[in-house]
């Protein structure tokens, strides 16, 4: 049974970096048919896809235009996980953050992490 | 900010049929179809259907989907109390190179 387990702080100060990790069990971050996304959800913005990484003989990275200048998604093959870094956060980045699996559909989601940006 | 358009709410009676709609364009739903997600309060979204009418293992046959042009539909038959939830559509947009979502429809089972 495939599971995604998220970890990371729930409170980040403005201008600092939001960092979350998604640990994968039952699948591989290097799966050549897979893809690994970060998505966030807030009352004001709804569900918003942030970006993804996937492996097809080499690593690919795709990011949403809205966060492209501030985001990094990194695969970690040693620990079979992937991470999200979002720089220079503001209160508008307050949301529930999810990791998710899927290339042609988002078929499995992590449990979600509520992240609040506040001093 | 939703890329796909969904009605905010739908109400139907117990054991009735609900049809939820989602409108996109030629670059998303019109290209690769829609996927449907169910979300209960406090839980992550759960995939119900993808590429218009493929159901993941374990999803009830009461959930089915279809597409007509740039509009996708989720049909839920024999409504049960546990079907009361928020439903989101999603699709890959080939010009944005991104997943886009609808704003969600809150389904109330009366």
CSV table of C-alpha atoms in Angstrom, one decimal:
chain,number,residue,atom,x,y,z
A,1,UNK,CA,0.0,0.0,0.0
A,2,UNK,CA,1.5,3.3,-1.1
A,3,UNK,CA,1.6,6.1,1.4
A,4,UNK,CA,2.9,9.6,1.5
A,5,UNK,CA,3.9,11.0,4.9
A,6,UNK,CA,4.5,14.7,5.2
A,7,UNK,CA,6.7,16.5,7.7
A,8,UNK,CA,7.8,20.0,8.4
A,9,UNK,CA,7.1,23.1,10.6
A,10,UNK,CA,3.7,24.5,10.8
A,11,UNK,CA,4.8,28.1,11.5
A,12,UNK,CA,7.2,30.1,9.3
A,13,UNK,CA,8.1,33.8,9.8
A,14,UNK,CA,7.6,36.3,6.9
A,15,UNK,CA,10.6,36.5,4.5
A,16,UNK,CA,11.9,33.1,5.6
A,17,UNK,CA,11.9,29.8,3.8
A,18,UNK,CA,9.1,27.2,4.0
A,19,UNK,CA,10.5,23.7,3.9
A,20,UNK,CA,8.4,20.5,3.8
A,21,UNK,CA,9.3,16.8,3.1
A,22,UNK,CA,7.2,14.0,1.7
A,23,UNK,CA,8.4,10.5,2.5
A,24,UNK,CA,7.2,7.8,0.1
A,25,UNK,CA,6.5,4.2,1.0
A,26,UNK,CA,5.4,1.5,-1.4
A,27,UNK,CA,6.7,3.3,-4.5
A,28,UNK,CA,9.9,5.0,-5.6
A,29,UNK,CA,10.6,8.7,-6.2
A,30,UNK,CA,12.6,7.4,-9.2
A,31,UNK,CA,9.7,5.5,-10.7
A,32,UNK,CA,10.0,6.2,-14.5
A,33,UNK,CA,6.2,6.4,-14.9
A,34,UNK,CA,5.6,8.5,-11.8
A,35,UNK,CA,5.5,12.2,-10.9
A,36,UNK,CA,5.6,14.0,-7.5
A,37,UNK,CA,3.8,17.2,-6.9
A,38,UNK,CA,3.2,19.8,-4.2
A,39,UNK,CA,-0.2,21.5,-4.0
A,40,UNK,CA,-1.6,23.9,-1.5
A,41,UNK,CA,-5.1,24.8,-0.5
A,42,UNK,CA,-6.4,28.0,1.1
A,43,UNK,CA,-9.9,29.6,1.3
A,44,UNK,CA,-8.8,32.5,-0.8
A,45,UNK,CA,-6.9,30.6,-3.6
A,46,UNK,CA,-8.6,27.2,-3.5
A,47,UNK,CA,-6.4,24.3,-4.7
A,48,UNK,CA,-3.2,25.5,-6.3
A,49,UNK,CA,-0.6,23.3,-7.9
A,50,UNK,CA,2.9,24.5,-7.1
A,51,UNK,CA,5.1,22.2,-9.0
A,52,UNK,CA,6.4,18.7,-9.6
A,53,UNK,CA,9.4,16.5,-10.3
A,54,UNK,CA,9.7,13.3,-12.2
A,55,UNK,CA,12.4,10.9,-13.5
A,56,UNK,CA,12.6,9.9,-17.2
A,57,UNK,CA,16.3,8.9,-17.5
A,58,UNK,CA,17.0,12.3,-16.0
A,59,UNK,CA,15.2,14.5,-13.5
A,60,UNK,CA,12.7,17.0,-14.7
A,61,UNK,CA,11.2,19.9,-12.8
A,62,UNK,CA,8.0,21.9,-13.6
A,63,UNK,CA,6.8,24.9,-11.5
A,64,UNK,CA,3.7,27.0,-11.5
A,65,UNK,CA,4.2,30.5,-12.9
A,66,UNK,CA,2.9,32.1,-9.7
A,67,UNK,CA,5.7,30.7,-7.5
A,68,UNK,CA,8.5,30.0,-10.1
A,69,UNK,CA,10.9,32.5,-8.8
A,70,UNK,CA,10.6,31.2,-5.2
A,71,UNK,CA,10.2,27.5,-5.4
A,72,UNK,CA,12.5,24.4,-5.4
A,73,UNK,CA,11.4,20.8,-5.4
A,74,UNK,CA,14.1,18.3,-4.8
A,75,UNK,CA,14.0,14.5,-5.1
A,76,UNK,CA,16.0,12.6,-2.5
A,77,UNK,CA,16.7,9.1,-3.8
A,78,UNK,CA,18.7,8.0,-0.8
A,79,UNK,CA,15.7,8.5,1.5
A,80,UNK,CA,12.9,7.9,-1.1
A,81,UNK,CA,11.3,11.3,-0.5
A,82,UNK,CA,11.0,14.7,-2.1
A,83,UNK,CA,10.9,18.2,-0.6
A,84,UNK,CA,9.5,21.6,-1.1
A,85,UNK,CA,11.3,24.9,-0.5
A,86,UNK,CA,9.4,28.1,-0.9
A,87,UNK,CA,11.5,31.2,-0.3
A,88,UNK,CA,10.6,34.7,0.9
A,89,UNK,CA,7.2,33.7,2.2
A,90,UNK,CA,4.4,36.2,3.1
A,91,UNK,CA,1.1,35.7,4.9
A,92,UNK,CA,-0.4,35.0,1.5
A,93,UNK,CA,1.5,31.7,1.6
A,94,UNK,CA,-0.5,30.5,4.6
A,95,UNK,CA,-2.3,27.4,3.5
A,96,UNK,CA,-2.6,23.6,3.9
A,97,UNK,CA,0.2,22.1,1.8
A,98,UNK,CA,-0.1,18.6,0.3
A,99,UNK,CA,2.3,16.3,-1.6
A,100,UNK,CA,0.7,14.1,-4.2
A,101,UNK,CA,1.7,11.3,-6.6
A,102,UNK,CA,0.7,11.0,-10.2
A,103,UNK,CA,1.6,11.9,-13.8
A,104,UNK,CA,-1.7,11.6,-15.6
A,105,UNK,CA,-3.8,12.0,-12.4
A,106,UNK,CA,-3.1,13.0,-8.8
A,107,UNK,CA,-4.0,9.6,-7.5
A,108,UNK,CA,-2.6,9.7,-4.0
A,109,UNK,CA,-2.3,12.6,-1.6
A,110,UNK,CA,-0.3,13.2,1.7
A,111,UNK,CA,-2.1,14.0,4.9
A,112,UNK,CA,-1.6,17.7,4.5
A,113,UNK,CA,0.4,20.2,6.6
A,114,UNK,CA,-1.1,23.4,7.8
A,115,UNK,CA,1.5,26.2,7.4
A,116,UNK,CA,1.0,29.6,8.9
A,117,UNK,CA,3.2,32.5,7.9
A,118,UNK,CA,3.3,34.9,10.8
A,119,UNK,CA,5.8,36.7,13.0
B,1,UNK,CA,-7.9,31.3,-8.3
B,2,UNK,CA,-9.6,28.4,-10.1
B,3,UNK,CA,-8.7,27.6,-13.7
B,4,UNK,CA,-11.8,25.5,-14.1
B,5,UNK,CA,-15.3,26.5,-13.4
B,6,UNK,CA,-17.6,24.6,-11.1
B,7,UNK,CA,-21.0,25.6,-9.5
B,8,UNK,CA,-20.4,26.4,-5.8
B,9,UNK,CA,-23.1,24.1,-4.4
B,10,UNK,CA,-25.5,21.4,-5.3
B,11,UNK,CA,-28.3,19.9,-3.1
B,12,UNK,CA,-30.0,16.6,-3.7
B,13,UNK,CA,-32.1,14.1,-1.8
B,14,UNK,CA,-31.1,10.8,-0.3
B,15,UNK,CA,-30.9,8.0,-3.0
B,16,UNK,CA,-31.2,10.6,-5.8
B,17,UNK,CA,-28.7,11.3,-8.5
B,18,UNK,CA,-26.4,14.3,-8.6
B,19,UNK,CA,-24.6,15.6,-11.6
B,20,UNK,CA,-21.7,18.0,-11.0
B,21,UNK,CA,-20.2,19.9,-13.9
B,22,UNK,CA,-16.8,21.4,-14.6
B,23,UNK,CA,-16.0,23.7,-17.5
B,24,UNK,CA,-12.5,24.3,-18.9
B,25,UNK,CA,-11.1,24.9,-22.4
B,26,UNK,CA,-9.3,23.2,-25.3
B,27,UNK,CA,-6.0,23.3,-23.4
B,28,UNK,CA,-7.1,21.3,-20.4
B,29,UNK,CA,-10.4,19.4,-20.3
B,30,UNK,CA,-10.8,19.5,-24.0
B,31,UNK,CA,-7.4,18.0,-24.4
B,32,UNK,CA,-7.0,15.3,-21.8
B,33,UNK,CA,-10.2,15.2,-19.9
B,34,UNK,CA,-11.0,15.8,-16.3
B,35,UNK,CA,-10.2,14.1,-13.0
B,36,UNK,CA,-12.5,14.3,-10.0
B,37,UNK,CA,-11.6,14.5,-6.4
B,38,UNK,CA,-13.7,14.2,-3.2
B,39,UNK,CA,-12.7,16.0,-0.1
B,40,UNK,CA,-14.3,15.6,3.3
B,41,UNK,CA,-13.7,18.3,5.9
B,42,UNK,CA,-10.3,18.0,7.5
B,43,UNK,CA,-9.1,15.3,5.1
B,44,UNK,CA,-7.0,15.4,1.9
B,45,UNK,CA,-8.6,15.1,-1.5
B,46,UNK,CA,-9.3,11.6,-2.8
B,47,UNK,CA,-9.3,10.6,-6.4
B,48,UNK,CA,-12.6,9.3,-7.7
B,49,UNK,CA,-12.2,9.3,-11.5
B,50,UNK,CA,-9.5,10.2,-14.0
B,51,UNK,CA,-9.3,10.7,-17.8
B,52,UNK,CA,-13.0,11.2,-17.8
B,53,UNK,CA,-14.3,7.8,-16.6
B,54,UNK,CA,-11.6,5.6,-15.1
B,55,UNK,CA,-12.1,4.7,-11.5
B,56,UNK,CA,-9.2,3.8,-9.2
B,57,UNK,CA,-9.5,0.6,-7.3
B,58,UNK,CA,-11.9,0.8,-4.4
B,59,UNK,CA,-14.1,3.6,-5.7
B,60,UNK,CA,-17.8,2.8,-5.8
B,61,UNK,CA,-19.5,2.2,-9.1
B,62,UNK,CA,-22.0,4.9,-8.0
B,63,UNK,CA,-19.4,7.4,-9.1
B,64,UNK,CA,-19.0,7.8,-12.9
B,65,UNK,CA,-17.8,10.6,-15.1
B,66,UNK,CA,-18.1,11.8,-18.7
B,67,UNK,CA,-17.0,14.6,-21.0
B,68,UNK,CA,-18.6,16.7,-23.7
B,69,UNK,CA,-16.2,19.1,-25.4
B,70,UNK,CA,-14.6,21.2,-22.7
B,71,UNK,CA,-17.0,20.3,-19.9
B,72,UNK,CA,-16.6,17.3,-17.6
B,73,UNK,CA,-19.3,15.8,-15.5
B,74,UNK,CA,-19.3,13.7,-12.4
B,75,UNK,CA,-22.5,11.6,-11.8
B,76,UNK,CA,-23.2,10.2,-8.4
B,77,UNK,CA,-26.1,7.8,-8.2
B,78,UNK,CA,-28.0,6.5,-5.1
B,79,UNK,CA,-26.8,9.4,-3.0
B,80,UNK,CA,-25.8,8.4,0.6
B,81,UNK,CA,-25.1,10.7,3.6
B,82,UNK,CA,-21.4,10.0,3.3
B,83,UNK,CA,-21.4,11.5,-0.2
B,84,UNK,CA,-21.8,14.9,1.4
B,85,UNK,CA,-18.4,16.5,0.7
B,86,UNK,CA,-16.6,19.0,-1.5
B,87,UNK,CA,-15.9,17.8,-5.1
B,88,UNK,CA,-13.1,19.2,-7.2
B,89,UNK,CA,-12.3,18.7,-10.8
B,90,UNK,CA,-8.7,18.9,-12.1
B,91,UNK,CA,-7.0,18.7,-15.5
B,92,UNK,CA,-3.5,19.1,-16.9
B,93,UNK,CA,-3.2,22.3,-18.9
B,94,UNK,CA,-0.9,21.9,-21.9
B,95,UNK,CA,-0.2,25.6,-22.3
B,96,UNK,CA,0.4,26.4,-18.7
B,97,UNK,CA,2.2,23.1,-18.2
B,98,UNK,CA,0.4,22.8,-14.9
B,99,UNK,CA,-2.4,21.1,-13.1
B,100,UNK,CA,-5.4,23.3,-12.8
B,101,UNK,CA,-8.4,22.9,-10.5
B,102,UNK,CA,-12.0,24.0,-10.2
B,103,UNK,CA,-13.1,26.0,-7.2
B,104,UNK,CA,-15.1,23.1,-5.9
B,105,UNK,CA,-18.7,22.1,-5.5
B,106,UNK,CA,-20.2,21.5,-2.1
B,107,UNK,CA,-22.6,18.6,-2.3
B,108,UNK,CA,-25.4,18.5,0.3
B,109,UNK,CA,-27.4,15.4,0.7
B,110,UNK,CA,-30.8,16.2,2.0
